Short mmCIF file of C-alpha atoms in Angstrom, two decimals:
data_model
loop_
_atom_site.label_atom_id
_atom_site.label_comp_id
_atom_site.label_asym_id
_atom_site.label_seq_id
_atom_site.Cartn_x
_atom_site.Cartn_y
_atom_site.Cartn_z
CA UNK A 1 0.00 0.00 0.00
CA UNK A 2 2.87 2.37 0.75
CA UNK A 3 4.45 2.14 -2.73
CA UNK A 4 1.47 3.56 -4.70
CA UNK A 5 1.10 6.36 -2.14
CA UNK A 6 4.82 7.16 -2.38
CA UNK A 7 4.68 7.17 -6.18
CA UNK A 8 1.64 9.47 -6.09
CA UNK A 9 3.40 11.91 -3.74
CA UNK A 10 6.55 11.88 -5.87
CA UNK A 11 4.50 12.62 -8.98
CA UNK A 12 2.69 15.41 -7.14
CA UNK A 13 6.00 16.98 -6.07
CA UNK A 14 7.31 16.75 -9.64
CA UNK A 15 4.05 18.17 -10.99
CA UNK A 16 4.01 21.06 -8.49
CA UNK A 17 7.62 22.02 -9.10
CA UNK A 18 7.18 21.64 -12.87
CA UNK A 19 4.20 23.98 -12.90
CA UNK A 20 6.04 26.54 -10.77
CA UNK A 21 9.22 26.31 -12.82
CA UNK A 22 7.22 26.53 -16.05
CA UNK A 23 5.40 29.65 -14.90
CA UNK A 24 8.65 31.27 -13.77
CA UNK A 25 10.39 30.51 -17.06
CA UNK A 26 7.46 31.95 -19.02
CA UNK A 27 7.40 35.01 -16.80
CA UNK A 28 11.15 35.51 -17.10
CA UNK A 29 10.93 35.63 -20.87
CA UNK A 30 8.74 38.66 -20.36
CA UNK A 31 11.30 39.97 -17.85
CA UNK A 32 13.91 39.73 -20.62
CA UNK A 33 11.57 41.84 -22.76
CA UNK A 34 11.50 44.45 -19.97
CA UNK A 35 15.28 44.42 -19.53
CA UNK A 36 15.74 44.98 -23.27
CA UNK A 37 13.36 47.95 -23.27
CA UNK A 38 14.68 49.51 -20.06
CA UNK A 39 18.28 49.08 -21.22
CA UNK A 40 17.37 50.89 -24.45
CA UNK A 41 15.21 53.62 -22.89
CA UNK A 42 17.12 54.46 -19.69
CA UNK A 43 20.61 55.59 -18.83
CA UNK A 44 22.83 53.49 -16.56
CA UNK A 45 22.10 55.84 -13.64
CA UNK A 46 18.32 55.61 -14.15
CA UNK A 47 18.57 51.82 -14.45
CA UNK A 48 20.53 51.70 -11.19
CA UNK A 49 17.88 53.87 -9.48
CA UNK A 50 15.12 51.46 -10.51
CA UNK A 51 17.06 48.40 -9.36
CA UNK A 52 17.93 49.99 -6.01
CA UNK A 53 14.29 50.93 -5.41
CA UNK A 54 13.18 47.40 -6.33
CA UNK A 55 15.86 45.92 -4.04
CA UNK A 56 14.61 47.97 -1.06
CA UNK A 57 11.02 47.07 -1.94
CA UNK A 58 11.80 43.36 -2.29
CA UNK A 59 13.60 43.27 1.09
CA UNK A 60 10.44 44.45 2.79
CA UNK A 61 8.09 42.49 0.51
CA UNK A 62 9.62 39.15 1.56
CA UNK A 63 8.49 39.96 5.09
CA UNK A 64 5.01 38.98 3.83
CA UNK A 65 6.23 35.38 3.94
CA UNK A 66 6.61 35.72 7.71
CA UNK A 67 2.85 35.87 8.26
CA UNK A 68 0.49 32.98 8.78
CA UNK A 69 1.32 31.31 5.47
CA UNK A 70 4.00 28.86 6.63
CA UNK A 71 1.91 27.83 9.62
CA UNK A 72 -1.28 27.35 7.59
CA UNK A 73 0.62 25.08 5.20
CA UNK A 74 2.29 23.17 8.03
CA UNK A 75 -0.46 22.75 10.68
CA UNK A 76 -2.61 19.66 11.32
CA UNK A 77 -6.17 19.42 10.00
CA UNK A 78 -7.59 19.95 13.49
CA UNK A 79 -5.83 23.32 13.71
CA UNK A 80 -6.54 24.50 10.18
CA UNK A 81 -9.84 26.35 10.67
CA UNK A 82 -8.63 28.44 13.61
CA UNK A 83 -5.25 29.09 12.03
CA UNK A 84 -6.87 30.35 8.81
CA UNK A 85 -9.42 32.58 10.55
CA UNK A 86 -6.85 34.17 12.86
CA UNK A 87 -4.26 34.21 10.10
CA UNK A 88 -6.50 36.49 8.06
CA UNK A 89 -6.42 39.05 10.86
CA UNK A 90 -2.65 38.72 11.14
CA UNK A 91 -2.20 39.31 7.39
CA UNK A 92 -4.09 42.61 7.59
CA UNK A 93 -1.91 43.69 10.50
CA UNK A 94 1.30 42.78 8.67
CA UNK A 95 0.41 44.35 5.32
CA UNK A 96 -0.82 47.65 6.75
CA UNK A 97 2.22 47.88 9.02
CA UNK A 98 4.53 47.05 6.14
CA UNK A 99 3.05 49.74 3.92
CA UNK A 100 3.43 52.34 6.68
CA UNK A 101 6.97 51.18 7.43
CA UNK A 102 8.10 51.48 3.80
CA UNK A 103 6.60 54.97 3.53
CA UNK A 104 8.40 56.01 6.73
CA UNK A 105 11.72 54.64 5.43
CA UNK A 106 11.44 56.18 1.96
CA UNK A 107 13.03 59.55 2.74
CA UNK A 108 15.85 58.23 5.00
CA UNK A 109 16.78 55.70 2.27
CA UNK A 110 16.79 58.42 -0.39
CA UNK A 111 19.05 60.58 1.81
CA UNK A 112 21.39 57.65 2.58
CA UNK A 113 21.92 56.91 -1.11
CA UNK A 114 21.81 60.60 -2.09
CA UNK A 115 19.07 59.89 -4.64
CA UNK A 116 15.89 61.94 -4.34
CA UNK A 117 14.03 59.79 -6.89
CA UNK A 118 14.08 56.78 -4.54
CA UNK A 119 11.59 58.24 -2.04
CA UNK A 120 8.89 58.75 -4.66
CA UNK A 121 9.28 55.22 -6.02
CA UNK A 122 9.24 53.58 -2.58
CA UNK A 123 6.19 55.50 -1.34
CA UNK A 124 4.12 54.68 -4.42
CA UNK A 125 5.17 51.01 -4.43
CA UNK A 126 4.23 50.74 -0.74
CA UNK A 127 0.57 51.23 -1.69
CA UNK A 128 0.67 47.82 -3.39
CA UNK A 129 0.84 46.03 0.00
CA UNK A 130 -2.49 47.29 1.29
CA UNK A 131 -4.99 45.09 -0.64
CA UNK A 132 -2.99 41.80 -0.45
CA UNK A 133 -4.84 40.44 2.65
CA UNK A 134 -8.05 40.23 0.61
CA UNK A 135 -6.74 37.05 -1.05
CA UNK A 136 -3.54 36.07 0.80
CA UNK A 137 -5.17 33.32 2.89
CA UNK A 138 -6.57 31.74 -0.29
CA UNK A 139 -3.04 31.66 -1.72
CA UNK A 140 -1.80 29.87 1.43
CA UNK A 141 -4.59 27.30 1.17
CA UNK A 142 -3.70 26.64 -2.48
CA UNK A 143 -0.15 25.85 -1.38
CA UNK A 144 -1.37 23.61 1.43
CA UNK A 145 -3.60 21.69 -0.97
CA UNK A 146 -0.72 21.49 -3.49
CA UNK A 147 -2.93 23.10 -6.14
CA UNK A 148 0.10 24.54 -7.86
CA UNK A 149 -1.39 24.39 -11.34
CA UNK A 150 -3.97 27.06 -10.52
CA UNK A 151 -1.46 29.11 -8.51
CA UNK A 152 1.25 28.89 -11.18
CA UNK A 153 -1.00 29.91 -14.06
CA UNK A 154 -2.40 32.89 -12.15
CA UNK A 155 1.03 33.92 -10.88
CA UNK A 156 2.52 33.71 -14.37
CA UNK A 157 -0.32 35.80 -15.83
CA UNK A 158 0.23 38.47 -13.16
CA UNK A 159 3.99 38.62 -13.75
CA UNK A 160 3.48 38.69 -17.53
CA UNK A 161 1.02 41.56 -17.17
CA UNK A 162 3.41 43.45 -14.88
CA UNK A 163 6.41 43.03 -17.15
CA UNK A 164 4.57 43.84 -20.37
CA UNK A 165 2.98 46.91 -18.79
CA UNK A 166 6.39 48.12 -17.52
CA UNK A 167 7.74 47.78 -21.07
CA UNK A 168 4.79 49.65 -22.55
CA UNK A 169 5.01 52.47 -19.99
CA UNK A 170 8.78 52.74 -20.62
CA UNK A 171 8.19 53.00 -24.39
CA UNK A 172 5.66 55.76 -23.67
CA UNK A 173 8.44 57.69 -21.88
CA UNK A 174 7.17 57.30 -18.32
CA UNK A 175 10.78 56.70 -17.27
CA UNK A 176 11.46 55.25 -13.84
CA UNK A 177 7.76 55.54 -12.95
CA UNK A 178 7.09 52.63 -15.35
CA UNK A 179 8.05 50.19 -12.59
CA UNK A 180 5.52 51.66 -10.15
CA UNK A 181 2.67 51.47 -12.65
CA UNK A 182 3.65 47.88 -13.45
CA UNK A 183 3.42 46.97 -9.76
CA UNK A 184 -0.11 48.38 -9.62
CA UNK A 185 -1.14 46.37 -12.67
CA UNK A 186 0.21 43.24 -10.96
CA UNK A 187 -1.80 43.87 -7.77
CA UNK A 188 -5.09 44.48 -9.58
CA UNK A 189 -4.79 41.29 -11.63
CA UNK A 190 -3.57 39.27 -8.59
CA UNK A 191 -6.66 40.25 -6.61
CA UNK A 192 -8.97 39.54 -9.55
CA UNK A 193 -7.59 36.04 -10.24
CA UNK A 194 -7.12 34.72 -6.70
CA UNK A 195 -10.51 35.97 -5.54
CA UNK A 196 -11.94 32.91 -7.36
CA UNK A 197 -9.37 30.38 -6.08
CA UNK A 198 -10.91 26.85 -5.65
CA UNK A 199 -10.39 26.60 -1.89
CA UNK A 200 -12.72 26.61 1.10
CA UNK A 201 -13.63 29.98 2.60
CA UNK A 202 -13.11 29.95 6.37
CA UNK A 203 -13.90 33.60 6.99
CA UNK A 204 -12.14 35.79 9.54
CA UNK A 205 -12.04 35.47 13.31
CA UNK A 206 -10.10 36.17 16.46
CA UNK A 207 -9.10 33.70 19.15
CA UNK A 208 -6.58 35.24 21.53
CA UNK A 209 -4.49 32.09 22.34
CA UNK A 210 -4.35 31.06 18.65
CA UNK A 211 -3.60 34.59 17.51
CA UNK A 212 -0.79 34.99 20.05
CA UNK A 213 0.62 31.62 18.98
CA UNK A 214 0.64 32.79 15.36
CA UNK A 215 2.23 36.07 16.39
CA UNK A 216 5.01 34.24 18.27
CA UNK A 217 5.86 31.97 15.35
CA UNK A 218 5.50 34.83 12.88
CA UNK A 219 7.95 36.87 14.92
CA UNK A 220 10.59 34.19 14.43
CA UNK A 221 9.76 33.90 10.74
CA UNK A 222 9.79 37.70 10.41
CA UNK A 223 13.42 37.84 11.51
CA UNK A 224 14.31 34.93 9.25
CA UNK A 225 12.60 36.37 6.16
CA UNK A 226 14.04 39.83 6.75
CA UNK A 227 17.54 38.36 7.04
CA UNK A 228 16.97 36.25 3.92
CA UNK A 229 15.69 39.25 2.00
CA UNK A 230 18.68 41.33 3.06
CA UNK A 231 20.99 38.51 1.98
CA UNK A 232 19.34 38.35 -1.47
CA UNK A 233 19.64 42.09 -2.04
CA UNK A 234 22.83 42.69 -0.07
CA UNK A 235 25.03 43.12 -3.13
CA UNK A 236 22.71 45.80 -4.54
CA UNK A 237 22.42 47.64 -1.22
CA UNK A 238 26.19 47.63 -0.65
CA UNK A 239 27.09 48.10 -4.31
CA UNK A 240 25.05 51.31 -4.47
CA UNK A 241 27.44 52.75 -1.87
CA UNK A 242 30.75 51.28 -3.06
CA UNK A 243 30.37 51.71 -6.83
CA UNK A 244 29.92 54.93 -8.79
CA UNK A 245 26.35 55.56 -10.05
CA UNK A 246 27.22 54.52 -13.61
CA UNK A 247 29.13 51.38 -12.59
CA UNK A 248 26.32 50.48 -10.20
CA UNK A 249 23.89 50.78 -13.11
CA UNK A 250 26.04 48.34 -15.11
CA UNK A 251 26.15 45.92 -12.15
CA UNK A 252 22.37 46.22 -11.69
CA UNK A 253 21.86 45.37 -15.34
CA UNK A 254 24.16 42.34 -14.98
CA UNK A 255 22.19 41.10 -11.99
CA UNK A 256 18.81 41.47 -13.65
CA UNK A 257 20.09 39.85 -16.87
CA UNK A 258 21.66 36.91 -15.03
CA UNK A 259 20.85 36.10 -11.44
CA UNK A 260 17.26 37.32 -11.72
CA UNK A 261 16.31 34.19 -13.67
CA UNK A 262 18.27 31.93 -11.32
CA UNK A 263 16.60 33.39 -8.23
CA UNK A 264 13.19 32.95 -9.82
CA UNK A 265 13.85 29.28 -10.53
CA UNK A 266 15.17 28.83 -7.00
CA UNK A 267 12.07 30.46 -5.50
CA UNK A 268 9.77 28.38 -7.70
CA UNK A 269 11.52 25.14 -6.72
CA UNK A 270 11.40 25.87 -3.00
CA UNK A 271 7.80 27.13 -3.13
CA UNK A 272 6.72 23.82 -4.64
CA UNK A 273 8.94 21.88 -2.26
CA UNK A 274 7.70 23.33 1.03
CA UNK A 275 4.15 21.81 1.05
CA UNK A 276 5.68 18.44 0.15
CA UNK A 277 8.17 18.67 3.02
CA UNK A 278 5.42 19.63 5.47
CA UNK A 279 3.33 16.67 4.38
CA UNK A 280 6.31 14.32 4.82
CA UNK A 281 6.98 15.77 8.26
CA UNK A 282 3.37 15.17 9.32
CA UNK A 283 3.82 11.55 8.20
CA UNK A 284 7.20 11.25 10.03
CA UNK A 285 8.91 10.26 6.75
CA UNK A 286 10.88 13.43 6.03
CA UNK A 287 14.35 11.88 6.73
CA UNK A 288 13.64 9.22 4.10
CA UNK A 289 13.38 11.74 1.24
CA UNK A 290 16.18 14.18 2.13
CA UNK A 291 18.71 12.79 -0.35
CA UNK A 292 16.11 12.78 -3.12
CA UNK A 293 15.31 16.44 -2.38
CA UNK A 294 18.95 17.48 -2.69
CA UNK A 295 19.27 15.49 -5.90
CA UNK A 296 16.30 17.40 -7.28
CA UNK A 297 17.92 20.67 -6.15
CA UNK A 298 21.08 19.66 -8.02
CA UNK A 299 19.08 19.23 -11.23
CA UNK A 300 17.72 22.78 -10.88
CA UNK A 301 21.22 24.06 -10.04
CA UNK A 302 22.50 22.54 -13.28
CA UNK A 303 20.31 24.98 -15.22
CA UNK A 304 22.24 27.85 -13.59
CA UNK A 305 25.48 26.41 -14.96
CA UNK A 306 23.95 26.19 -18.44
CA UNK A 307 22.87 29.81 -18.20
CA UNK A 308 26.37 30.91 -17.14
CA UNK A 309 27.84 29.07 -20.13
CA UNK A 310 25.32 30.74 -22.47
CA UNK A 311 25.99 34.29 -21.21
CA UNK A 312 28.81 35.17 -23.67
CA UNK A 313 26.45 34.24 -26.51
CA UNK A 314 23.13 35.88 -25.58
CA UNK A 315 24.33 39.15 -23.98
CA UNK A 316 26.20 40.47 -27.08
CA UNK A 317 23.26 39.49 -29.29
CA UNK A 318 20.45 40.98 -27.20
CA UNK A 319 21.87 44.14 -25.65
CA UNK A 320 23.36 47.38 -26.90
CA UNK A 321 27.04 48.32 -26.87
CA UNK A 322 26.94 50.16 -23.51
CA UNK A 323 26.09 46.88 -21.76
CA UNK A 324 28.58 44.62 -23.59
CA UNK A 325 31.28 44.95 -20.92
CA UNK A 326 29.07 43.21 -18.36
CA UNK A 327 28.78 39.65 -19.74
CA UNK A 328 31.55 38.29 -17.47
CA UNK A 329 29.77 39.91 -14.51
CA UNK A 330 26.53 38.21 -15.56
CA UNK A 331 28.27 34.82 -15.72
CA UNK A 332 29.78 35.19 -12.22
CA UNK A 333 26.38 36.17 -10.79
CA UNK A 334 24.70 33.15 -12.43
CA UNK A 335 27.23 30.90 -10.68
CA UNK A 336 26.65 32.70 -7.37
CA UNK A 337 23.06 31.41 -7.42
CA UNK A 338 24.29 27.79 -7.16
CA UNK A 339 25.01 27.82 -3.40
CA UNK A 340 21.72 29.64 -2.73
CA UNK A 341 19.52 26.77 -3.89
CA UNK A 342 21.18 24.32 -1.51
CA UNK A 343 21.06 26.78 1.39
CA UNK A 344 17.38 27.57 0.74
CA UNK A 345 16.54 23.86 0.48
CA UNK A 346 18.27 23.19 3.80
CA UNK A 347 16.34 26.06 5.41
CA UNK A 348 13.08 24.79 3.91
CA UNK A 349 13.64 21.42 5.58
CA UNK A 350 14.27 23.15 8.92
CA UNK A 351 11.10 25.21 8.50
CA UNK A 352 9.01 22.15 7.67
CA UNK A 353 10.16 20.71 11.01
CA UNK A 354 9.16 24.00 12.71
CA UNK A 355 12.82 24.60 13.63
CA UNK A 356 12.44 28.31 13.00
CA UNK A 357 15.26 29.33 15.32
CA UNK A 358 17.82 27.06 13.65
CA UNK A 359 16.78 28.38 10.27
CA UNK A 360 17.30 31.92 11.54
CA UNK A 361 20.83 31.04 12.71
CA UNK A 362 21.71 29.77 9.23
CA UNK A 363 20.34 32.93 7.63
CA UNK A 364 22.20 35.18 10.09
CA UNK A 365 25.47 33.42 9.37
CA UNK A 366 25.04 33.74 5.59
CA UNK A 367 24.12 37.42 5.87
CA UNK A 368 26.99 38.29 8.22
CA UNK A 369 29.59 36.34 6.23
CA UNK A 370 28.48 37.91 2.95
CA UNK A 371 28.43 41.45 4.33
CA UNK A 372 31.88 41.12 5.92
CA UNK A 373 33.29 39.59 2.74
CA UNK A 374 31.90 42.29 0.43
CA UNK A 375 33.28 45.08 2.61
CA UNK A 376 36.68 43.36 2.96
CA UNK A 377 37.05 42.85 -0.79
CA UNK A 378 36.12 46.52 -1.30
CA UNK A 379 35.62 45.93 -5.04
CA UNK A 380 35.35 49.04 -7.21
CA UNK A 381 34.32 47.49 -10.54
CA UNK A 382 31.20 45.44 -11.42
CA UNK A 383 33.17 42.31 -12.34
CA UNK A 384 35.24 42.38 -9.13
CA UNK A 385 32.08 42.94 -7.12
CA UNK A 386 30.36 39.98 -8.81
CA UNK A 387 33.40 37.80 -8.12
CA UNK A 388 33.24 38.81 -4.45
CA UNK A 389 29.56 37.79 -4.33
CA UNK A 390 30.41 34.41 -5.90
CA UNK A 391 33.27 33.71 -3.46
CA UNK A 392 31.23 34.57 -0.36
CA UNK A 393 28.26 32.49 -1.56
CA UNK A 394 30.57 29.51 -2.00
CA UNK A 395 32.12 30.07 1.45
CA UNK A 396 28.66 30.09 3.09
CA UNK A 397 27.73 26.78 1.46
CA UNK A 398 31.09 25.22 2.30
CA UNK A 399 30.71 26.10 5.99
CA UNK A 400 27.20 24.59 6.08
CA UNK A 401 28.51 21.41 4.47
CA UNK A 402 31.41 21.14 6.91
CA UNK A 403 29.31 21.97 9.98
CA UNK A 404 27.71 18.50 10.47
CA UNK A 405 31.12 16.83 10.17
CA UNK A 406 32.61 19.34 12.62
CA UNK A 407 29.94 18.81 15.25
CA UNK A 408 30.02 15.07 14.59
CA UNK A 409 33.75 15.00 15.33
CA UNK A 410 33.18 17.00 18.53
CA UNK A 411 30.50 14.53 19.64
CA UNK A 412 32.81 11.58 18.96
CA UNK A 413 35.68 13.23 20.87
CA UNK A 414 33.38 13.95 23.82
CA UNK A 415 32.09 10.37 23.81
CA UNK A 416 35.61 8.89 23.72
CA UNK A 417 36.73 11.26 26.46
CA UNK A 418 33.84 10.33 28.72
CA UNK A 419 34.40 6.65 28.00
CA UNK A 420 38.10 6.88 28.90
CA UNK A 421 37.24 8.68 32.14
CA UNK A 422 34.68 6.02 33.03
CA UNK A 423 37.24 3.25 32.38
CA UNK A 424 39.66 4.94 34.72
#
């Protein structure tokens, strides 16, 4: 009886990840369309301004993952109704607070980077957070039910609409504001599509003990997601200070042309993986599939290598002369995404086991190591900066791989020491 069930679950994992990867690949082709248009319509400084604003926005946006979503996907059936009802309240609290927080930070960020255009972009993009709670719980329930086909199609349509609209607005000479208008198009379509998601409607409610329990877990996840978001955008946030505006624009282009696709595939893989891991954990069979999960991650990582190899061919063909110097930078950044998929997979396994604190420790280490490394290298060209990112990403993964062996050796030494003392 177990073999058919196992085969069904394996097929479901493959199906979920395939749908997510397919939607991300389709969406990223439209992202390439946007990069082509923005690279043609904007100067390097304007391109850098857009990427810096998006980096700040994405750091805060990933905090949305710290809400009730992980717990709704992970919880037992007996807890589901109360978690969903109270989770809806929590999502409103998080999204409204996040919008206010981004607005409050807009001017200090603009002053820090000496770029007055940033404040306008950040304030207007913050408005996009406000309506998300109308459908966010339905999105969580789709993930729990592993209905990734519906989610992936809707998500791809929203990203396609956003990217195409950004390109159209840029062609109409809306400049850096094109990104803001694209975000608004995304939100409107997201709300329209997920309002009809095929999941049960639990309504909204408040139960103080359940709500406080969600708040406590969300607090741990908030720190973890904020650290993860900072780690993802760290090179942009530091590069905007270390590089000149024009060189930072070139680096920003290289990142969007290279690592943007890799990060999307990584996010798609881990989004499809998490419900599967939670289900395995509820069945107490998670240790049995760990090796298979990492093998699957290796297959996705192989696509990053293929992209890095293809960079010298597609960058000169697709982009204008001012961007030609960046193809080596693009290749290095593609390779830097390799360690990230293994680190994210490891953290996903910890989260499925509700080991939120351990996951946070891993994220803190990766963030601290990367920040220290980037400042120590003190790179002043895009290619040197990309090489620094690659080296520090590899160091983070190497330490995580060595860590179990290190602690295993310590345990063995302690055991032998205690045994020798007992013999004496």
